[in-house]
Amino acid sequence: MDRSAPWTVVAVAVLLAMLPTAATQAARLRTPPAAPGTVLLVGEVDVGGTHSGMIELLLDGELQARVPAGQGAFQIELPATGAAGMVSLEYLAPGVRLRSLLGGQQRLAWLAGRDGRLTAQDADGLRVTPLATAVAVLATTVDGVPPATDADLAEAIRAAWGSDLQVVATALERLTVDPGRLPAGFPDGLSLVADVAAFNAALRADPGLAASPQLVFDPMPVSSVGLADTRPVLALAGPHGAPGTPLESNGALLMEPHGQGDVLLHGMDDRPQLYAPRPEMSGTIQLLPLQSVPTWVGYAPCRGDEKATGMLVATVLGRDLRRHWRGQGVSLWQIGTDVVYEQPDCPDPQPWQERRIELWAAPGIPRTRSHDAPAMLVGRHALPMVCGVDYPHHLVVEACGRADHVLARGGSGTAYPVGEAPVALTWGRDASGAIRFAYADGRVSRQWLIDAGDGVVQTVAWVAEAVIDGYTATGSGHATRIRGAGMKAGRRAAAPVPAGPRHGAGAP
């Protein structure tokens, strides 16, 4: 006899009594409508020149659909097979070929939602541009194979050099506008930039292909951003060099809130600078310096007389942030800088203004921080260590490997740098969300988790300061943190040196 049956009946009866009326129940238990059979992709082709052709939709490299398209908007249907790891678009016209990697099919269907419609505001890959093509090229050449999933794509972009992306996108735009600049044997710019050796030879023969990249990037469409998109911090990472390698770098950029609405930018200058952010309707964030100070940057040939050399002084007028591309776990940001230069001891001391841009990858910072709670740091860990360095003309703080940190409850601990005496420290969370380490010898380091990794090996962005010869120096970068395990003496990992840029070698 089943003695549990009476209790089951009673439990069901009690549960039914607790449920709302039939009308309310029907509303609350209503299931969402079935997913649409297809996802409508609404994108745009944005590139210079006059041409028209076709947009092709590919699933894992296999052609699925084709529609006529030219510059401007297009629509194409994505079949809901749910099997493709990578969806891509290609734009084909005489002398023109562009490519854009959209990511995994299931993720795109999820982004489209119930109406089954996906636009460029939802997925930047629906803007088929020279930059999207550069992303597709670099994501393939950096590891030798096309990325098969969203995670593969994010890893490849974080491994690539921003300067490579900048050079490739700039050249693609100019080759599209003027296909006559293509070397013999190459039908379009995509086939040229995919051949690294041939592309570098083309740049040496025609340096103007990659010159003045701001003239190409500034007019590009951007995904609208606000200050919320830079919170809790915006960590702009240096290249890994190869997918899956630890990210160890000095001089990477980090922007964090400071005071009443201002932001502090680390890594762009010798010392962090304060800016007032001004979001614009165009999607750009203007950064206005709170204090513009002329800075000596070295000596250079005089503009009026190249046989003479004069001191070069720069004053930053402002910077701006633009987000050009987003994928799963990574985005690409442009930092533009407007500078006035002067050579006061040259025959012609008239100042002149220049604009330069840089392209940086930003890893998506994990939104949940339960795995990074201070209490979980109690114990022994291998954490980044920083050291002050006295270089000629300036003082800097750089990462000097990792050191065992034994952290106790209550915010005390000890660091054991290899080859140095143990250093007492205090630690805890600060207002920006960083874990702050203050060492007894005056060094201070703050670390933000930017990649949770496998929960043991993680990536952090750091900013730090140290006293060198009585002066305070600062630095910023990215490093690997190993939770819950120590580093044995003599096994301090050296930072891997990423392979240098491959596109643009030999170009000025």
XYZ file of C-alpha atoms in Angstrom:
508
model
C 0.000 0.000 0.000
C 1.284 3.479 -0.918
C 1.212 5.386 2.387
C 2.308 8.624 0.651
C -0.836 8.813 -1.521
C -3.112 10.508 1.109
C -0.480 13.175 1.720
C -0.172 13.719 -2.019
C -3.911 14.257 -2.343
C -3.945 16.671 0.591
C -0.972 18.612 -0.786
C -2.603 18.943 -4.196
C -5.862 20.070 -2.599
C -4.075 22.726 -0.537
C -2.154 23.916 -3.600
C -5.359 24.198 -5.659
C -6.996 26.193 -2.898
C -4.103 28.646 -2.958
C -4.305 29.239 -6.719
C -6.111 32.344 -8.076
C -9.473 32.209 -9.876
C -9.707 30.460 -13.240
C -9.732 33.749 -15.189
C -6.649 35.041 -13.413
C -4.927 31.690 -13.663
C -5.403 31.579 -17.425
C -3.775 34.995 -17.783
C -0.828 34.181 -15.559
C -0.110 30.790 -17.114
C -0.434 31.952 -20.707
C 2.543 30.751 -22.757
C 4.381 33.144 -25.085
C 3.677 32.844 -28.800
C 5.741 30.393 -30.794
C 9.013 31.667 -32.207
C 8.740 32.858 -35.804
C 9.910 30.530 -38.552
C 12.433 33.092 -39.740
C 14.215 36.184 -38.430
C 14.046 39.269 -40.637
C 17.466 40.919 -40.772
C 17.216 44.659 -41.492
C 20.665 46.026 -42.209
C 22.535 48.583 -44.255
C 25.520 48.738 -46.572
C 27.681 51.713 -45.675
C 30.716 52.252 -47.891
C 31.876 54.901 -50.332
C 31.648 54.794 -54.105
C 28.763 54.193 -56.511
C 27.761 50.556 -57.008
C 24.976 48.019 -56.622
C 24.997 44.270 -56.252
C 23.776 41.497 -53.968
C 23.666 40.695 -50.268
C 24.296 37.035 -49.486
C 23.387 35.278 -46.230
C 25.601 32.378 -45.152
C 25.254 29.888 -42.299
C 28.610 28.386 -41.322
C 29.925 29.462 -44.722
C 27.079 27.883 -46.723
C 24.944 30.175 -48.900
C 21.309 30.339 -47.736
C 19.761 33.405 -49.371
C 20.563 36.272 -51.742
C 18.798 39.608 -52.341
C 19.621 42.669 -54.492
C 21.261 45.505 -52.538
C 23.231 48.692 -52.939
C 24.329 51.424 -50.609
C 21.759 51.877 -47.850
C 19.126 49.610 -46.327
C 18.436 45.969 -47.153
C 16.308 43.128 -45.749
C 16.988 39.417 -45.837
C 15.445 36.453 -43.996
C 17.429 34.204 -41.665
C 16.041 30.629 -41.547
C 15.318 29.422 -38.019
C 17.200 26.127 -38.226
C 18.913 26.755 -34.888
C 21.985 24.830 -36.025
C 24.426 27.450 -37.318
C 27.310 28.505 -35.126
C 28.135 31.541 -37.299
C 25.877 33.709 -39.439
C 27.584 36.027 -41.913
C 26.683 38.496 -44.663
C 28.561 39.329 -47.846
C 27.995 42.296 -50.130
C 29.079 41.688 -53.722
C 29.296 44.321 -56.450
C 31.706 44.879 -59.367
C 35.110 45.512 -57.771
C 33.610 45.422 -54.263
C 33.267 42.669 -51.659
C 32.463 43.272 -48.004
C 31.824 40.771 -45.226
C 30.243 40.933 -41.779
C 30.157 38.245 -39.082
C 26.882 38.434 -37.127
C 27.455 35.640 -34.620
C 25.547 32.528 -33.631
C 22.088 31.872 -35.074
C 20.455 31.134 -31.718
C 21.768 34.357 -30.214
C 20.445 36.369 -33.160
C 17.007 34.775 -32.794
C 17.034 35.648 -29.100
C 17.995 39.269 -29.861
C 15.195 39.504 -32.425
C 12.581 38.714 -29.783
C 8.957 37.842 -30.432
C 8.524 39.986 -33.523
C 11.373 38.172 -35.262
C 12.969 41.395 -36.491
C 16.617 42.352 -35.992
C 18.047 45.764 -36.921
C 21.444 47.455 -36.820
C 20.438 48.984 -33.476
C 20.242 45.427 -32.083
C 23.345 43.985 -33.775
C 26.139 46.147 -35.156
C 27.101 43.382 -37.573
C 24.071 44.312 -39.668
C 26.054 47.375 -40.742
C 28.106 45.963 -43.600
C 31.077 48.328 -43.616
C 34.837 48.282 -44.205
C 35.300 47.946 -40.431
C 32.970 44.934 -40.244
C 35.017 43.439 -43.089
C 38.274 44.156 -41.252
C 36.833 42.415 -38.183
C 35.977 39.370 -40.307
C 39.451 39.314 -41.910
C 41.396 39.758 -38.669
C 39.197 37.273 -36.812
C 40.280 34.692 -39.378
C 43.934 35.557 -39.968
C 44.833 35.981 -36.283
C 44.209 32.255 -35.649
C 44.300 30.860 -39.175
C 40.688 29.641 -39.238
C 37.323 31.438 -39.391
C 35.602 31.766 -35.989
C 32.849 29.159 -35.642
C 31.005 30.614 -32.638
C 30.372 33.876 -30.808
C 33.016 32.919 -28.246
C 35.577 32.224 -30.992
C 34.839 35.607 -32.579
C 35.234 37.456 -29.275
C 38.532 35.665 -28.554
C 39.888 36.490 -32.005
C 38.992 40.183 -31.793
C 40.504 40.503 -28.326
C 43.658 38.874 -29.687
C 43.952 41.219 -32.682
C 45.782 44.530 -32.806
C 43.520 47.579 -33.014
C 46.070 49.165 -35.347
C 45.633 46.232 -37.752
C 41.856 46.714 -37.778
C 42.335 50.425 -38.362
C 44.748 49.953 -41.282
C 42.641 47.248 -42.973
C 39.350 49.173 -42.666
C 40.914 52.403 -43.942
C 42.429 50.691 -46.975
C 39.197 48.805 -47.750
C 37.204 52.039 -47.847
C 39.660 53.684 -50.245
C 39.891 50.630 -52.489
C 36.108 50.532 -52.694
C 35.921 54.191 -53.671
C 38.746 53.777 -56.198
C 39.162 50.139 -57.369
C 41.860 51.380 -59.752
C 44.259 51.347 -56.797
C 44.000 47.539 -56.576
C 47.180 45.692 -57.561
C 46.977 43.429 -60.574
C 45.422 40.048 -59.863
C 43.117 41.189 -57.047
C 39.438 41.663 -58.019
C 38.471 43.506 -54.816
C 39.854 44.915 -51.570
C 38.798 41.931 -49.457
C 40.904 39.516 -51.513
C 43.877 41.885 -51.141
C 43.740 42.484 -47.371
C 43.244 38.757 -46.747
C 46.688 38.197 -48.307
C 48.924 39.753 -45.633
C 52.146 39.779 -47.659
C 50.487 41.227 -50.775
C 48.646 43.827 -48.707
C 51.816 44.998 -46.980
C 53.501 45.285 -50.378
C 50.545 47.349 -51.626
C 50.861 49.703 -48.644
C 54.531 50.248 -49.328
C 53.731 51.058 -52.943
C 50.724 53.247 -52.056
C 51.121 54.591 -48.465
C 48.070 56.811 -48.891
C 45.802 53.761 -48.660
C 46.117 53.757 -44.861
C 46.989 57.432 -44.204
C 44.739 59.730 -42.140
C 42.394 56.977 -40.865
C 40.234 59.556 -39.067
C 38.896 60.657 -42.469
C 37.439 57.167 -42.849
C 36.444 56.352 -39.257
C 34.894 59.640 -38.145
C 32.049 59.495 -40.717
C 31.273 55.822 -39.953
C 27.905 55.072 -38.341
C 28.206 54.319 -34.627
C 26.022 52.534 -32.105
C 24.640 55.187 -29.798
C 26.233 55.129 -26.354
C 25.767 56.895 -23.051
C 27.716 57.030 -19.835
C 25.893 53.902 -18.622
C 27.762 51.963 -21.328
C 31.064 52.865 -19.675
C 30.094 51.686 -16.174
C 31.398 50.494 -13.794
C 34.571 51.193 -15.781
C 35.522 51.106 -19.452
C 38.577 48.863 -19.769
C 40.231 49.148 -23.188
C 42.546 46.203 -23.554
C 45.749 45.691 -25.456
C 46.001 42.769 -27.901
C 46.493 39.203 -26.675
C 48.495 38.271 -29.772
C 46.775 34.862 -30.038
C 43.348 33.625 -28.909
C 43.329 32.040 -25.476
C 46.626 33.517 -24.276
C 46.676 35.411 -20.960
C 46.263 39.145 -21.243
C 49.322 40.782 -19.696
C 49.957 44.387 -20.690
C 51.165 47.743 -19.464
C 49.761 51.000 -20.775
C 46.234 49.745 -21.466
C 43.464 52.305 -21.018
C 40.843 52.492 -18.316
C 38.158 55.104 -17.732
C 36.371 55.326 -14.396
C 33.870 57.707 -12.784
C 35.381 60.375 -10.574
C 33.714 62.932 -8.326
C 30.475 64.572 -9.389
C 29.996 63.366 -12.951
C 33.594 63.599 -14.202
C 35.694 60.711 -15.486
C 39.330 59.810 -14.946
C 41.221 58.404 -17.951
C 44.255 56.240 -17.186
C 46.922 55.230 -19.679
C 46.555 57.893 -22.368
C 49.022 60.317 -20.739
C 51.912 60.032 -18.310
C 49.427 60.695 -15.538
C 45.660 60.094 -15.355
C 43.635 63.063 -16.591
C 40.211 64.353 -15.533
C 37.552 64.986 -18.177
C 33.990 66.229 -18.208
C 31.957 63.785 -20.356
C 29.326 65.219 -22.718
C 27.163 62.596 -24.509
C 25.905 63.784 -27.904
C 22.860 62.877 -29.970
C 25.149 61.358 -32.612
C 26.151 58.621 -30.140
C 29.570 60.095 -29.423
C 30.805 60.949 -25.920
C 32.923 64.110 -25.902
C 35.594 64.291 -23.195
C 36.538 67.844 -22.301
C 39.733 68.201 -20.219
C 39.203 69.977 -16.920
C 42.728 71.318 -17.227
C 44.597 71.609 -20.531
C 48.322 71.703 -19.803
C 51.044 71.954 -22.498
C 53.205 68.831 -22.373
C 56.727 68.376 -23.677
C 56.733 65.358 -26.002
C 60.287 65.420 -27.340
C 62.283 66.980 -30.165
C 61.368 66.981 -33.853
C 62.529 68.614 -37.113
C 61.180 72.158 -37.420
C 58.267 72.482 -39.819
C 59.728 75.519 -41.517
C 63.297 74.226 -41.646
C 63.801 70.456 -41.478
C 67.546 70.911 -41.002
C 66.806 72.427 -37.590
C 65.391 70.574 -34.578
C 63.091 72.065 -31.985
C 61.272 71.164 -28.842
C 57.750 69.829 -29.506
C 54.961 70.787 -27.081
C 51.424 69.331 -27.238
C 48.175 70.539 -25.662
C 45.145 68.241 -25.730
C 41.999 70.159 -26.670
C 39.645 67.227 -26.161
C 38.963 63.572 -26.797
C 35.920 61.618 -27.919
C 34.635 58.066 -27.577
C 32.732 56.184 -30.297
C 31.603 52.574 -30.191
C 31.801 51.116 -33.692
C 31.098 47.413 -33.229
C 29.742 44.966 -30.651
C 29.895 41.193 -30.414
C 29.228 38.769 -27.609
C 31.677 39.688 -24.859
C 33.651 42.342 -26.748
C 33.193 45.737 -28.399
C 35.398 48.061 -30.464
C 35.836 51.688 -29.424
C 37.465 54.590 -31.190
C 39.265 57.205 -29.112
C 39.829 60.427 -31.006
C 42.226 63.095 -29.750
C 42.447 66.715 -30.929
C 45.847 68.219 -30.185
C 47.556 71.577 -30.741
C 51.311 71.313 -31.357
C 53.908 74.062 -30.950
C 57.648 74.346 -31.569
C 58.508 77.562 -29.701
C 62.243 77.509 -30.483
C 61.851 76.890 -34.248
C 62.094 79.620 -36.931
C 58.307 79.317 -37.557
C 56.724 78.869 -34.102
C 53.121 79.023 -35.373
C 51.019 76.308 -33.667
C 49.075 73.746 -35.704
C 46.253 71.349 -34.872
C 46.066 67.616 -35.581
C 43.593 64.837 -34.948
C 44.522 61.233 -34.337
C 42.449 58.171 -33.597
C 43.051 54.798 -31.987
C 40.932 51.638 -32.020
C 40.698 49.536 -28.860
C 38.857 46.350 -27.929
C 36.863 46.425 -24.696
C 35.961 43.128 -23.027
C 32.442 42.923 -21.646
C 32.718 43.264 -17.880
C 30.683 40.598 -16.047
C 27.484 42.110 -14.687
C 27.255 39.760 -11.741
C 29.957 40.128 -9.102
C 28.997 37.338 -6.730
C 32.096 35.398 -7.840
C 34.254 38.441 -7.099
C 32.960 39.213 -3.625
C 35.742 40.291 -1.232
C 34.994 37.365 1.075
C 35.942 34.964 -1.743
C 39.441 36.439 -1.836
C 40.279 35.263 1.664
C 43.099 32.759 1.365
C 46.090 32.411 -0.949
C 46.056 33.776 -4.490
C 48.496 34.751 -7.214
C 47.678 38.406 -7.903
C 49.296 41.035 -10.120
C 52.155 42.957 -8.522
C 53.246 46.422 -9.642
C 56.637 48.119 -9.488
C 57.816 51.700 -10.017
C 60.350 52.315 -12.805
C 62.537 55.409 -13.243
C 62.771 55.929 -17.008
C 64.593 58.894 -18.567
C 62.272 61.926 -18.536
C 59.385 60.200 -16.730
C 58.438 57.811 -13.958
C 56.001 54.941 -14.536
C 54.392 52.068 -12.688
C 54.383 48.730 -14.497
C 53.238 45.201 -13.781
C 56.101 43.026 -12.569
C 54.500 39.602 -12.684
C 52.334 38.038 -10.008
C 53.018 37.460 -6.346
C 51.475 35.206 -3.747
C 48.977 37.187 -1.677
C 47.730 35.647 1.540
C 44.589 37.585 2.462
C 42.936 37.396 5.864
C 39.451 38.337 6.933
C 39.137 41.873 8.164
C 41.177 43.342 5.318
C 44.773 42.470 6.231
C 47.270 40.298 4.406
C 50.801 39.734 3.164
C 52.278 39.689 -0.350
C 55.294 37.510 -1.181
C 56.972 38.971 -4.307
C 59.582 36.612 -5.766
C 63.061 37.744 -4.758
C 61.762 40.397 -2.334
C 60.957 40.503 1.357
C 57.286 39.914 2.287
C 55.148 43.061 2.238
C 52.246 43.678 4.617
C 49.068 45.020 3.015
C 45.470 45.980 3.567
C 42.693 45.219 1.103
C 39.003 45.810 0.495
C 36.393 47.033 -1.983
C 36.286 50.695 -3.033
C 33.347 52.780 -4.259
C 33.965 51.985 -7.945
C 33.771 48.241 -7.381
C 37.515 47.619 -7.505
C 39.445 45.490 -5.037
C 42.016 47.875 -3.516
C 45.403 46.731 -2.234
C 47.533 49.147 -0.200
C 51.049 47.867 0.525
C 53.170 48.931 3.478
C 55.943 50.153 1.151
C 53.617 52.771 -0.411
C 52.442 50.903 -3.494
C 48.700 50.966 -4.162
C 46.851 48.846 -6.708
C 43.176 48.703 -7.667
C 41.849 45.796 -9.722
C 38.582 45.367 -11.616
C 37.487 41.945 -12.809
C 36.937 42.154 -16.582
C 36.834 38.455 -17.450
C 35.630 35.803 -15.032
C 37.420 33.124 -17.069
C 36.954 29.649 -15.640
C 36.519 31.005 -12.112
C 40.170 30.304 -11.265
C 42.236 32.039 -13.949
C 40.721 35.483 -14.464
C 41.630 38.751 -16.163
C 41.700 42.041 -14.287
C 42.262 45.628 -15.279
C 44.477 47.521 -12.868
C 45.603 51.016 -12.038
C 48.370 51.603 -9.549
C 50.681 54.166 -8.025
C 54.053 54.003 -6.329
C 56.551 56.456 -4.855
C 59.851 56.671 -6.768
C 62.613 58.919 -5.469
C 60.054 60.966 -3.566
C 57.661 61.360 -6.527
C 54.381 59.540 -7.071
C 54.100 57.668 -10.386
C 51.067 55.927 -11.842
C 50.331 53.209 -14.362
C 47.550 51.028 -15.748
C 47.201 47.751 -17.582
C 45.726 44.276 -17.586
C 46.929 41.105 -15.915
C 45.993 37.559 -14.971
C 44.757 36.683 -11.520
C 44.823 33.087 -10.244
C 42.346 32.496 -7.446
C 42.933 30.043 -4.664
C 46.443 28.889 -5.673
C 49.896 30.216 -4.924
C 52.915 30.809 -7.129
C 56.011 28.870 -6.111
C 59.331 30.661 -5.880
C 61.023 30.929 -9.230
C 57.818 30.262 -11.167
C 56.607 33.824 -11.562
C 55.082 33.847 -15.017
C 56.622 36.244 -17.497
C 54.175 38.288 -19.525
C 53.837 36.815 -23.020
C 54.807 39.241 -25.759
C 51.996 39.442 -28.327
C 52.922 39.134 -31.959
C 53.259 42.568 -33.567
C 50.809 44.012 -36.067
C 50.860 42.105 -39.336
C 48.837 44.476 -41.490
C 50.603 47.673 -42.344
C 54.176 46.551 -41.780
C 56.488 48.936 -43.517
C 53.831 51.591 -44.016
C 54.461 55.038 -42.512
